[in-house]
mmCIF file of C-alpha atoms in Angstrom:
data_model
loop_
_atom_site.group_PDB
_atom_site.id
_atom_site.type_symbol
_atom_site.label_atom_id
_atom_site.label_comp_id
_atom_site.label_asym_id
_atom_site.label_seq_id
_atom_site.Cartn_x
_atom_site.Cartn_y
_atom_site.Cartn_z
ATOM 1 C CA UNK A 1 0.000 0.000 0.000
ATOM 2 C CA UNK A 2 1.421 3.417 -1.052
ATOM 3 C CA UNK A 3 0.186 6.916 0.694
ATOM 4 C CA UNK A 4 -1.338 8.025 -2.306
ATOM 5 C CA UNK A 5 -4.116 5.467 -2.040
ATOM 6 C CA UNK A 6 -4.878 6.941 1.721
ATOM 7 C CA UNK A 7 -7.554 9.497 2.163
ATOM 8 C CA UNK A 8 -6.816 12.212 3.749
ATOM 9 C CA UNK A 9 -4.232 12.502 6.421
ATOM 10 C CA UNK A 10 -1.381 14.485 4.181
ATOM 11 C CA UNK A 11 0.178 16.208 7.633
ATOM 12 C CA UNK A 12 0.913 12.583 8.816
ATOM 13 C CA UNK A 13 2.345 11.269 5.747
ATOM 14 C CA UNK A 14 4.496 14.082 5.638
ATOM 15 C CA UNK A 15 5.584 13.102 8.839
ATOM 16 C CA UNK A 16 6.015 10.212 8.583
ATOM 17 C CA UNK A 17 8.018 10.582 5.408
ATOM 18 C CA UNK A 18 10.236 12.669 7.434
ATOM 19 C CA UNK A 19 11.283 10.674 9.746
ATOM 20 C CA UNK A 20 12.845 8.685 7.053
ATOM 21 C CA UNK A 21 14.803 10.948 4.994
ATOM 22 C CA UNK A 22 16.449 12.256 8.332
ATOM 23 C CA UNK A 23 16.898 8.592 9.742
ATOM 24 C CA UNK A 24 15.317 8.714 13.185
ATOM 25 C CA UNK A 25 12.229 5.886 13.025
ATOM 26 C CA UNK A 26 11.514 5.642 17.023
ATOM 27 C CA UNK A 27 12.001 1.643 16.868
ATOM 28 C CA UNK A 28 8.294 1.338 18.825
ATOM 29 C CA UNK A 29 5.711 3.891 17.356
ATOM 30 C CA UNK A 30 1.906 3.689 18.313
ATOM 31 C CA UNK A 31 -0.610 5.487 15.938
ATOM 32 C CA UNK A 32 -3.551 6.735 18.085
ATOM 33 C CA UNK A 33 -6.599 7.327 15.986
ATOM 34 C CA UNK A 34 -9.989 7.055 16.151
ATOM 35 C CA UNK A 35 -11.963 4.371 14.290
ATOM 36 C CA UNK A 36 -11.724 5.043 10.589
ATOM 37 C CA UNK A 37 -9.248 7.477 10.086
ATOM 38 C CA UNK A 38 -6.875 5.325 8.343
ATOM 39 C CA UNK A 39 -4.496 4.489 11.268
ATOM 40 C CA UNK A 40 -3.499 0.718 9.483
ATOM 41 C CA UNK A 41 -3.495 1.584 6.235
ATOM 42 C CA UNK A 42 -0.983 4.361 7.149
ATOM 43 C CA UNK A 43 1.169 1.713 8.853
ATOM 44 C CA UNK A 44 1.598 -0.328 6.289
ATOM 45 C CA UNK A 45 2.072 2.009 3.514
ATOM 46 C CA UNK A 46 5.063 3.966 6.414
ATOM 47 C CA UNK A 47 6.449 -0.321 6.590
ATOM 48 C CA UNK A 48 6.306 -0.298 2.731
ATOM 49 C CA UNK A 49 8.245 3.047 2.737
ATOM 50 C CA UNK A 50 10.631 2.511 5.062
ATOM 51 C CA UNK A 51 11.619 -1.151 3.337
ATOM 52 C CA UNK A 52 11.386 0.247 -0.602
ATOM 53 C CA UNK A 53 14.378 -0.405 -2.365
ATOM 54 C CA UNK A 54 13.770 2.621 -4.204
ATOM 55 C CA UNK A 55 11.746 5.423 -2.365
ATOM 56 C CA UNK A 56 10.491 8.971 -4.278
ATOM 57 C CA UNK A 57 10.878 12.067 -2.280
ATOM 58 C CA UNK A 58 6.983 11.008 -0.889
ATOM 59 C CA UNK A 59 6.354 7.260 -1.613
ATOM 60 C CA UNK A 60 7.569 4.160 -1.999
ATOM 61 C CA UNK A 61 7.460 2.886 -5.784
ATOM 62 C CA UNK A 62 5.516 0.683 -5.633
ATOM 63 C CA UNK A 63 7.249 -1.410 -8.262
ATOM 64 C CA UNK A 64 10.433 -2.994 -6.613
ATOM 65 C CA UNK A 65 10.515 -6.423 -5.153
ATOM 66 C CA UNK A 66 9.980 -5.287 -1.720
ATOM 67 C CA UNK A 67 7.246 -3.151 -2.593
ATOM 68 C CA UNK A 68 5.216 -6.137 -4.680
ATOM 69 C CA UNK A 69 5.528 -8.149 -1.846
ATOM 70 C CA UNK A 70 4.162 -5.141 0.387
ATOM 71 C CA UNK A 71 1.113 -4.914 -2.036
ATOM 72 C CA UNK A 72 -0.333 -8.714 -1.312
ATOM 73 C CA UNK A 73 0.843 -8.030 2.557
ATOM 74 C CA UNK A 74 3.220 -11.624 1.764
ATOM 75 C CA UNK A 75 6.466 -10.013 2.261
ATOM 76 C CA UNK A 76 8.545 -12.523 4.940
ATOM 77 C CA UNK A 77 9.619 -9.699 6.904
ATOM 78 C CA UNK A 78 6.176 -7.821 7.420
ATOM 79 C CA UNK A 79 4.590 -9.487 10.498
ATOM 80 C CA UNK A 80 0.650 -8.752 11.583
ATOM 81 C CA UNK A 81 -0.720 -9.274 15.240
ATOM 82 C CA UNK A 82 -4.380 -8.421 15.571
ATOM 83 C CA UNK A 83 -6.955 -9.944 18.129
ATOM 84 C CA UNK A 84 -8.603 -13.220 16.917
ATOM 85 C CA UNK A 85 -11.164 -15.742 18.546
ATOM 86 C CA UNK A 86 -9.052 -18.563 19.754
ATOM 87 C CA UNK A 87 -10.208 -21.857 19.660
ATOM 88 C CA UNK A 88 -8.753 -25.758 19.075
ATOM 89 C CA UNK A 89 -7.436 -24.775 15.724
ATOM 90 C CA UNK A 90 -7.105 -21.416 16.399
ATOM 91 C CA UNK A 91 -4.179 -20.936 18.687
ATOM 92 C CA UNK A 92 -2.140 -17.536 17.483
ATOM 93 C CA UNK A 93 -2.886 -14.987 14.748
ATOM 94 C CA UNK A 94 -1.117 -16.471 12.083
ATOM 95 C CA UNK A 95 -3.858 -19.555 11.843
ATOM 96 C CA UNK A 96 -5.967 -16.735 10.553
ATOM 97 C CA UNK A 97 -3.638 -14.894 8.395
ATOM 98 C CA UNK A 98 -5.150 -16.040 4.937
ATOM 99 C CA UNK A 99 -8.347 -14.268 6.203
ATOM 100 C CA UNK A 100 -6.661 -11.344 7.593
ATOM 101 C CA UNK A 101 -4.861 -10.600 4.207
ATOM 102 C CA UNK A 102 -7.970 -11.313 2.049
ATOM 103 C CA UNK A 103 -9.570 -8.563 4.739
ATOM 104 C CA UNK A 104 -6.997 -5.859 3.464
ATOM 105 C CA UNK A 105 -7.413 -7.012 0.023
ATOM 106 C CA UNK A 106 -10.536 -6.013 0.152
ATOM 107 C CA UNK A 107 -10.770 -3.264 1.782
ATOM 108 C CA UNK A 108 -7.940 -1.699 4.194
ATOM 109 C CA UNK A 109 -10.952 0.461 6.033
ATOM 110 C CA UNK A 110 -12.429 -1.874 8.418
ATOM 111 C CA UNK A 111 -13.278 -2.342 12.300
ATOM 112 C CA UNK A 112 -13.337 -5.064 14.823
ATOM 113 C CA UNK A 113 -17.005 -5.552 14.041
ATOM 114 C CA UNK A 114 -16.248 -6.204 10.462
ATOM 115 C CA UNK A 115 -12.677 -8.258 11.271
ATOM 116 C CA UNK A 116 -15.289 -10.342 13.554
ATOM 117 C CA UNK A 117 -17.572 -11.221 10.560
ATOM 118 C CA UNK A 118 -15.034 -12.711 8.955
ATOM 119 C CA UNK A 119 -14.487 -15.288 11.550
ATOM 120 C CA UNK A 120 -15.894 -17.993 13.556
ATOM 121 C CA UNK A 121 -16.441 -15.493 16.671
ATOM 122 C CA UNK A 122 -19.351 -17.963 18.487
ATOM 123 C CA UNK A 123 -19.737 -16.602 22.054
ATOM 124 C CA UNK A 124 -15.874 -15.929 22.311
ATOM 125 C CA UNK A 125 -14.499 -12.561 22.587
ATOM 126 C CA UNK A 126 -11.542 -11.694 20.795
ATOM 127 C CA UNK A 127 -7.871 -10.833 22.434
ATOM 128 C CA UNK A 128 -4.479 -11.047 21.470
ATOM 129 C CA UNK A 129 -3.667 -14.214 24.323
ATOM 130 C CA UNK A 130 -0.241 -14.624 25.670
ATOM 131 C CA UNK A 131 0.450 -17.681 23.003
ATOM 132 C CA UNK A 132 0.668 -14.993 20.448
ATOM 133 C CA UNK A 133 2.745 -13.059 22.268
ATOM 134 C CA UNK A 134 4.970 -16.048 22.639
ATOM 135 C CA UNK A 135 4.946 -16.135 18.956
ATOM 136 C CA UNK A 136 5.698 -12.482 18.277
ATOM 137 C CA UNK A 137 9.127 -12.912 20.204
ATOM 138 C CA UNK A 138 10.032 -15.864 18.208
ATOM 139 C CA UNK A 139 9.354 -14.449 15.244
ATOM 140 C CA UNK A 140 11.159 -11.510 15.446
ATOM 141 C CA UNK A 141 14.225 -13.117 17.196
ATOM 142 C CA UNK A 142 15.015 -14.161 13.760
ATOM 143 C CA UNK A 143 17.093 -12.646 11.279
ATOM 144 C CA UNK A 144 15.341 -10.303 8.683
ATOM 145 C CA UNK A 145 14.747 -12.302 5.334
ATOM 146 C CA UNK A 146 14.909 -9.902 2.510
ATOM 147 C CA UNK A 147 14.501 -6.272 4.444
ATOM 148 C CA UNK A 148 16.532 -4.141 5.956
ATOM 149 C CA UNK A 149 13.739 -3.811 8.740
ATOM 150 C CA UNK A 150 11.356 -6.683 10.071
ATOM 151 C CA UNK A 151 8.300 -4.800 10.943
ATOM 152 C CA UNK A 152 5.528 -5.695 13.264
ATOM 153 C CA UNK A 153 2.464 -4.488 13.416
ATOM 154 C CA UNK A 154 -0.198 -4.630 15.666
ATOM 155 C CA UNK A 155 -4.131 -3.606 15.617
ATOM 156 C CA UNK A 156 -6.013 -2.491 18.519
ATOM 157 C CA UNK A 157 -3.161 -3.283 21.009
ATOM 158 C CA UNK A 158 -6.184 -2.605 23.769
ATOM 159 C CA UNK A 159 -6.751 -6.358 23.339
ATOM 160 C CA UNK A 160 -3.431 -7.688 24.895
ATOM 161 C CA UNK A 161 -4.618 -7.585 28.525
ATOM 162 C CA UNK A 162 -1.995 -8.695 30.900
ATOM 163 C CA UNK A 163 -0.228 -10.799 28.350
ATOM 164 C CA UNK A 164 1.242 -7.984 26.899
ATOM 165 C CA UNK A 165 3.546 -7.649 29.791
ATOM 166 C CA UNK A 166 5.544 -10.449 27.579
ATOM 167 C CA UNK A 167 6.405 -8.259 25.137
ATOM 168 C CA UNK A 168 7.680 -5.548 27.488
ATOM 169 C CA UNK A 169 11.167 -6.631 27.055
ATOM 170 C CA UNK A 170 11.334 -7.123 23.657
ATOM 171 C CA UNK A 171 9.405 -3.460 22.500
ATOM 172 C CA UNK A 172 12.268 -1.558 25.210
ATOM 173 C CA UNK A 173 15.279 -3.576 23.570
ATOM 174 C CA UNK A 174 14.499 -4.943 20.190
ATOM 175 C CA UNK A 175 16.751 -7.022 17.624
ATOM 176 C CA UNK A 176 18.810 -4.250 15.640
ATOM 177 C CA UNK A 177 16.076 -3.437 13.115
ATOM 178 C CA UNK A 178 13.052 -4.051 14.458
ATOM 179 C CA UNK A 179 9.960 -1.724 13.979
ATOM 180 C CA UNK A 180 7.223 -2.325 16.355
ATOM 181 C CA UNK A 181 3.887 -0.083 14.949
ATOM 182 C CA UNK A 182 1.213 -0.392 17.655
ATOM 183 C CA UNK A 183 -2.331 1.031 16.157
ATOM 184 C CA UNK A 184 -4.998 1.856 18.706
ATOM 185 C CA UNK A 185 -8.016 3.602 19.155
ATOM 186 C CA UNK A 186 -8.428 4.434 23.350
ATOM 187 C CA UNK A 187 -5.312 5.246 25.115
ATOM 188 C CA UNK A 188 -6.465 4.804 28.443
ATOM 189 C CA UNK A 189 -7.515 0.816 27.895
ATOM 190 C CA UNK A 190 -3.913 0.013 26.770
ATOM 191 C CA UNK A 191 -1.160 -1.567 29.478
ATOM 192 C CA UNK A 192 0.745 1.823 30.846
ATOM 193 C CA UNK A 193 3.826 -0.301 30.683
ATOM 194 C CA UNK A 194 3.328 -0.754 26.927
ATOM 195 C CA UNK A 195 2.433 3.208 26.753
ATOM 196 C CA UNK A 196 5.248 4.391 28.326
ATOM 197 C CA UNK A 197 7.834 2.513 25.553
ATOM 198 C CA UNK A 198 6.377 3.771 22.572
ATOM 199 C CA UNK A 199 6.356 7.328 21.000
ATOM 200 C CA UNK A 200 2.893 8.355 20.089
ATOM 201 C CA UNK A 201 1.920 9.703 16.933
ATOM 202 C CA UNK A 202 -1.945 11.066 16.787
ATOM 203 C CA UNK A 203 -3.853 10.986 13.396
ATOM 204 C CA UNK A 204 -7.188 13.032 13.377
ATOM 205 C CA UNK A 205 -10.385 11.642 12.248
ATOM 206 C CA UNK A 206 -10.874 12.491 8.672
ATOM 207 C CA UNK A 207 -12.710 15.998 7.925
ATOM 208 C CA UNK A 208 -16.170 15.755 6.295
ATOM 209 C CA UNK A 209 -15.039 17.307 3.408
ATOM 210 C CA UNK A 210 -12.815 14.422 2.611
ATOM 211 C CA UNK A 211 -15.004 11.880 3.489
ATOM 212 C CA UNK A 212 -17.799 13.181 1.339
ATOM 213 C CA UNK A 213 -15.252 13.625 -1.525
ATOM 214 C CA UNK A 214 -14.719 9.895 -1.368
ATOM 215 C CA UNK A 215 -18.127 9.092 -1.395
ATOM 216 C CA UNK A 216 -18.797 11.367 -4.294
ATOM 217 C CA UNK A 217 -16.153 9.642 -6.207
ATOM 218 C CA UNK A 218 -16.817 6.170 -5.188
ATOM 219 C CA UNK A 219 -20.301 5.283 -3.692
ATOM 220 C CA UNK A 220 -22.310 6.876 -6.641
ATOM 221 C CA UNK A 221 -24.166 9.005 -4.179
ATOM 222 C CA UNK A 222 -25.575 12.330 -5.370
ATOM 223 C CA UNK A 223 -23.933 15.632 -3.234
ATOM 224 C CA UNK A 224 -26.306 15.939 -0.829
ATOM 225 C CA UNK A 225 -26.750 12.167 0.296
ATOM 226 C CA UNK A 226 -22.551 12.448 0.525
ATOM 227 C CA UNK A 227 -22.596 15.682 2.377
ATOM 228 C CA UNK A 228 -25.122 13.966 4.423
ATOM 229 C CA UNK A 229 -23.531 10.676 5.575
ATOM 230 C CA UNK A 230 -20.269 12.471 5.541
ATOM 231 C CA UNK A 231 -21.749 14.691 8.540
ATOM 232 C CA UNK A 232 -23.384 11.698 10.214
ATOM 233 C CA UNK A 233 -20.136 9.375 10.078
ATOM 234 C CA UNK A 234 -17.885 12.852 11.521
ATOM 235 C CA UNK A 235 -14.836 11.371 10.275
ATOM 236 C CA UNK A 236 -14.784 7.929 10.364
ATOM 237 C CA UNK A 237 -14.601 6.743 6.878
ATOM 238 C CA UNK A 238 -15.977 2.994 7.892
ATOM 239 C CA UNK A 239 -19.353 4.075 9.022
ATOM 240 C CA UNK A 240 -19.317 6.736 5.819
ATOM 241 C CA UNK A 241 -19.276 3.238 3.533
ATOM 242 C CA UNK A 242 -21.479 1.538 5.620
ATOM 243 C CA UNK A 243 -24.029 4.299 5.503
ATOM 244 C CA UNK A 244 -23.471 5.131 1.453
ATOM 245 C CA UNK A 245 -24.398 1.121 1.420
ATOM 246 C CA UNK A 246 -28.138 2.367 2.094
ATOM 247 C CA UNK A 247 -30.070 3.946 0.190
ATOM 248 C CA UNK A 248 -32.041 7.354 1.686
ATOM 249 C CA UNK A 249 -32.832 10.483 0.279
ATOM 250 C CA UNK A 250 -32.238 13.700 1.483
ATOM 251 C CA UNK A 251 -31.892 13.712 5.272
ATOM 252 C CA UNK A 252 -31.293 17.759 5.765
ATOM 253 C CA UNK A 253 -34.195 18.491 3.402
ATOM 254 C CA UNK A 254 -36.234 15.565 4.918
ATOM 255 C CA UNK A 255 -35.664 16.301 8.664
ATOM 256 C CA UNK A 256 -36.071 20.522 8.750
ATOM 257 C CA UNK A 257 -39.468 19.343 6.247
ATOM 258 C CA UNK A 258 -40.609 17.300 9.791
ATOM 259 C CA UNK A 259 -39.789 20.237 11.786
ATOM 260 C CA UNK A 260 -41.821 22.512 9.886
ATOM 261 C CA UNK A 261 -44.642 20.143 9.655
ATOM 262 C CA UNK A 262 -44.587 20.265 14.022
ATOM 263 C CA UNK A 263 -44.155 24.040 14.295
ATOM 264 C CA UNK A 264 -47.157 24.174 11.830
ATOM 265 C CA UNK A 265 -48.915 21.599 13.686
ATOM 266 C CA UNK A 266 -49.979 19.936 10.508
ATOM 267 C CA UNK A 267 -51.351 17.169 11.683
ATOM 268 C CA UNK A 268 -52.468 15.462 8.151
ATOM 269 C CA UNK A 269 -48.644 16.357 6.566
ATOM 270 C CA UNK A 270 -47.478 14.352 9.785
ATOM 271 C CA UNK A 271 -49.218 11.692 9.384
ATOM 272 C CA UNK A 272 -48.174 11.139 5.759
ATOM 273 C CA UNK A 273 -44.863 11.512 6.749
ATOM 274 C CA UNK A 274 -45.046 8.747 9.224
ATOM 275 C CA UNK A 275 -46.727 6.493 6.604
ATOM 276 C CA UNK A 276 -43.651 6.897 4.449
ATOM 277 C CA UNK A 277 -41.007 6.764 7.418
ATOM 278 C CA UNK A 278 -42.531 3.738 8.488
ATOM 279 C CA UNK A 279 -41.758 2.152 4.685
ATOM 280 C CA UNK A 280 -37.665 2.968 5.068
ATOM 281 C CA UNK A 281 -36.412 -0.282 6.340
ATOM 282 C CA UNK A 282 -34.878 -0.152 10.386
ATOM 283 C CA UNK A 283 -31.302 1.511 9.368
ATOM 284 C CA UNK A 284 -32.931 3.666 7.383
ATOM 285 C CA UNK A 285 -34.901 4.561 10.161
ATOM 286 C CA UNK A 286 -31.802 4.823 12.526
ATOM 287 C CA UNK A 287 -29.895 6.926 10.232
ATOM 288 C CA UNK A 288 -32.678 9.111 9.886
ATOM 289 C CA UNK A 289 -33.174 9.647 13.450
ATOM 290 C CA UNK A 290 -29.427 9.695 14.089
ATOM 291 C CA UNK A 291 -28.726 12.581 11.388
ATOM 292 C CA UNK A 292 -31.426 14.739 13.161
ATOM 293 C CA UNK A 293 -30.050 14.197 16.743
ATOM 294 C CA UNK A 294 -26.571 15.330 15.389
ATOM 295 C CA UNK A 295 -28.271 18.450 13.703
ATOM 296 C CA UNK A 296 -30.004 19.506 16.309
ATOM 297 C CA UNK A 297 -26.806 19.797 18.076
ATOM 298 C CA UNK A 298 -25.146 21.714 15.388
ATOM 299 C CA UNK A 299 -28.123 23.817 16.105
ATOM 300 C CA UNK A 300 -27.660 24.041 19.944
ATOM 301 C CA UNK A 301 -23.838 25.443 19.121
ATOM 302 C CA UNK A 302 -25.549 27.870 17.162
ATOM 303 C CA UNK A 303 -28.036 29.083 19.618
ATOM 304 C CA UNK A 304 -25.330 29.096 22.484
ATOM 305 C CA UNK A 305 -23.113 31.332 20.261
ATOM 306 C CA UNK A 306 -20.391 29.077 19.036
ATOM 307 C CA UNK A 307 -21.291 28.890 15.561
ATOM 308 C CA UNK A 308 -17.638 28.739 14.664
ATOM 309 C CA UNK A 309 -17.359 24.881 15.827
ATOM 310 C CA UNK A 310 -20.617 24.170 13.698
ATOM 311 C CA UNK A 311 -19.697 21.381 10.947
ATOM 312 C CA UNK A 312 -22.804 22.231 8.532
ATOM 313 C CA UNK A 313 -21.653 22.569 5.097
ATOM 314 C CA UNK A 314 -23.156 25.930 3.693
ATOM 315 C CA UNK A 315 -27.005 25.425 2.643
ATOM 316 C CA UNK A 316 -28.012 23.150 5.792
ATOM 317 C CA UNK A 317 -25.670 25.665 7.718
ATOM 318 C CA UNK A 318 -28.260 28.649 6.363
ATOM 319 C CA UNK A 319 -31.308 26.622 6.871
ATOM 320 C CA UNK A 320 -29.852 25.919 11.131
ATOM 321 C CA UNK A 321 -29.359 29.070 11.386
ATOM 322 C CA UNK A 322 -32.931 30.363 10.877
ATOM 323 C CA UNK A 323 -34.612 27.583 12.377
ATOM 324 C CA UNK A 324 -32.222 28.295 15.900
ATOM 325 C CA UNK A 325 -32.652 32.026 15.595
ATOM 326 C CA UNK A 326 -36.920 32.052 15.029
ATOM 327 C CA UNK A 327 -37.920 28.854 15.982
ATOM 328 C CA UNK A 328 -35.875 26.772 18.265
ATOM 329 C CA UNK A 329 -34.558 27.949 21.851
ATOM 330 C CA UNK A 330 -32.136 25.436 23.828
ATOM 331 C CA UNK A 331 -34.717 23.489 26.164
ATOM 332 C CA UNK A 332 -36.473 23.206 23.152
ATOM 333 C CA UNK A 333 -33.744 21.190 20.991
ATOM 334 C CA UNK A 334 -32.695 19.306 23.949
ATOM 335 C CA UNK A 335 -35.929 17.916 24.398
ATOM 336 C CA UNK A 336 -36.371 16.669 20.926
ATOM 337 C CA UNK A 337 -33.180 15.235 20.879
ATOM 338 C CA UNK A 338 -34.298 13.457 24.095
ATOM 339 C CA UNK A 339 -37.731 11.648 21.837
ATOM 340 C CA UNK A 340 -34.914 11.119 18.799
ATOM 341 C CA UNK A 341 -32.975 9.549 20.971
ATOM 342 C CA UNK A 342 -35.552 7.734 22.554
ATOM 343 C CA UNK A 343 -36.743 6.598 19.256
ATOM 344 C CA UNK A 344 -33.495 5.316 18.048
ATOM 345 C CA UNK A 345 -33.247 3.105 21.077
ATOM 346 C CA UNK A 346 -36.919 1.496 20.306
ATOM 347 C CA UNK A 347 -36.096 1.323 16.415
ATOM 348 C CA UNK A 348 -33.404 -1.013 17.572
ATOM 349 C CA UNK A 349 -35.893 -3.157 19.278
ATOM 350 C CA UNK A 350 -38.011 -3.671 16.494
ATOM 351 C CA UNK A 351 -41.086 -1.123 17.501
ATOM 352 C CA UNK A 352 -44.069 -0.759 15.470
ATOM 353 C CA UNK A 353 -42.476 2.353 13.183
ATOM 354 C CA UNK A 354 -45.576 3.490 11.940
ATOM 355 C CA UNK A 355 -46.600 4.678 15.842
ATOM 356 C CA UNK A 356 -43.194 5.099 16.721
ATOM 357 C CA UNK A 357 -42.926 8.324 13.726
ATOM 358 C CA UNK A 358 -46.623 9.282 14.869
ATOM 359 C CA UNK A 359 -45.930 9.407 18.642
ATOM 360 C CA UNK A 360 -42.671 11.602 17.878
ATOM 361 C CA UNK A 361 -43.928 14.117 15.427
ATOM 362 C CA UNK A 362 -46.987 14.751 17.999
ATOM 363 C CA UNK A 363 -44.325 15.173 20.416
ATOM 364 C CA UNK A 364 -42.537 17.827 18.010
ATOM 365 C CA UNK A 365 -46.126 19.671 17.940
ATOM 366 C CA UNK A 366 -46.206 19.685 21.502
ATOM 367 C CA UNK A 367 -42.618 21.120 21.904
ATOM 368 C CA UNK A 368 -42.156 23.566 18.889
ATOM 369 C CA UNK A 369 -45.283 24.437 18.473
ATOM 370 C CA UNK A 370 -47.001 24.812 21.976
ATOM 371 C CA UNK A 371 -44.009 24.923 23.844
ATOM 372 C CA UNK A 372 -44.589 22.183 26.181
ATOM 373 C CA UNK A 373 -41.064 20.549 27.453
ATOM 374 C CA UNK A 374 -41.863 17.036 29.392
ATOM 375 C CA UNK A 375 -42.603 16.901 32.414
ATOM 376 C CA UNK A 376 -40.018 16.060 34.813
ATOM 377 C CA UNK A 377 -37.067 17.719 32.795
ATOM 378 C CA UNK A 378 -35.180 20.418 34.226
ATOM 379 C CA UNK A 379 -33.495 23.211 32.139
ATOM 380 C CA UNK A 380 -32.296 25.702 33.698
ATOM 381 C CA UNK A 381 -32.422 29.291 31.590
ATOM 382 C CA UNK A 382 -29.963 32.381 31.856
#
């Protein structure tokens, strides 16, 4: 993988880069990013670079021997670690390696939840158990192969529980040219003695801009559905593709059309809304409900005076803006985001949608329209 086929990220890759050209690779790195940002995918393609037998003045080649081998993830001295379901046959990562490198193949965006698909989970849960480790430190006590640097690299190090302390040895003193690359998502669930040998290197989440330029280019989507999921997934690029993989209309247009219909109180409009709600499909539904809750939050920044930190792109950004300044106050918006969220959590559990959208949009009439918060909520006003 080279960094031209990452999204986003160009700061890091410069970085990264960097550290090559003036020779001072930290021998134990861990990327700290949140989930689909393109933390692994910027691993490998810094391994690739690093090992390329004939790096530009920003990639590797992509056409040496080293680099070939880095593009079907077979090269002998490019090691993976990654939590997995043991079992009978299933003892240490590398019984699942066939299925791990067909998962990159495919697609080098992916998440635990997806990883777990691929596998025969059952009612296990998935760690990286001290057999592994075992296995890491044998591996890597070997000479390198072909590279100048044996690389190992290692998703969601949070798994490792106490077994990591194995490896606590080997990450402070390595073999001479050994890269450990450590790719995690929370800082505070991984082993402080693991934390403390590694230099961090933060990658932000992706900006919606990006995201919605992939989509654009990729998912066939039309520019408001892209702008849309793009704002929904804030950054993380594997929800983005999971969302694009529905199909929805307009969710800005759709959702401020639902408000209007409860400050109007029009009771018939509401009701044919619900009727064709209730005809989405359940993560339709969800998406739908989720995309409001995070606008009407855009629209509480607005109405609290920090419209600077609002994310809407420019037309859904004009349309907030008159709907927080005329309509909506901020007991108001918190409350419907209270019956969104509400209604998300019943979606889930399979309720009747077709009451579900009907007992929410009375609820909107009720709020926006007569101004009645629920009972039992307290807001307290300046």
């Amino acid at each position: 993988m080279q960094f031209k086929e990452i999204i986003g990220q160009e700061r890091v890759k410069q970085q990264l880069v960097q550290t090559v050209k003036e020779n001072r690779i930290s021998h134990a790195q861990l990327f700290l990013s949140p989930a689909g940002s393109g933390a692994l995918p910027l691993a490998i393609a810094y391994a690739q670079y690093i090992n390329c037998l004939d790096k530009g003045e920003t990639d590797s080649c992509g056409e040496c021997s080293s680099c070939r081998k880095y593009e079907r993830y077979i090269h002998p001295d490019l090691h993976f670690s990654y939590p997995f379901f043991a079992s009978a046959s299933v003892k240490t990562a590398i019984d699942v390696l066939d299925d791990w490198r067909n998962m990159l193949l495919q697609d080098a965006y992916f998440d635990l939840d997806i990883w777990r698909s691929k596998l025969d989970a059952a009612n296990k849960q998935a760690n990286i158990n001290i057999a592994e480790c075992h296995d890491i430190i044998k591996k890597l006590s070997y000479k390198a192969f072909e590279a100048q640097t044996k690389v190992l690299i290692m998703w969601l190090p949070e798994y490792l529980d106490k077994a990591g302390n194995a490896l606590l040895k080997l990450i402070e003193e390595p073999p001479a040219n050994t890269l450990f690359i450590l790719i995690a998502q929370s800082q505070d669930q991984i082993l402080t003695t693991i934390l403390s040998r590694t230099q961090i290197v933060k990658i932000p989440k992706l900006s919606s801009h990006e995201v919605s330029d992939y989509l654009l280019n990729t998912s066939g989507l039309n520019e408001h559905q892209a702008i849309d999921y793009a704002f929904l997934a804030d950054g993380n690029l594997i929800e983005a593709k999971a969302l694009a993989a529905d199909t929805q209309s307009d969710s800005s247009g759709t959702f401020t059309s639902w408000l209007r219909m409860g400050f109007g109180n029009k009771v018939p409009d509401l009701i044919d809304f619900t009727d064709e709600a209730a005809k989405w499909g359940r993560e339709n539904q969800k998406n739908f409900l989720k995309y409001g809750v995070n606008y009407l939050r855009e629209c509480c920044l607005i109405i609290s005076g920090a419209e600077a930190l609002v994310k809407l792109p420019p037309l859904t950004l004009d349309t907030a803006k008159k709907l927080s300044t005329h309509v909506l106050t901020l007991p108001m918006a918190e409350a419907i985001i209270a019956e969104l969220e509400k209604a998300h959590y019943h979606i889930e559990r399979n309720a009747n949608p077709k009451i579900l959208f009907l007992d929410v949009s009375l609820q909107l009439v009720k709020i926006i329209k007569f101004k009645t918060l629920p009972q039992g909520t307290q807001y307290i006003y300046n």
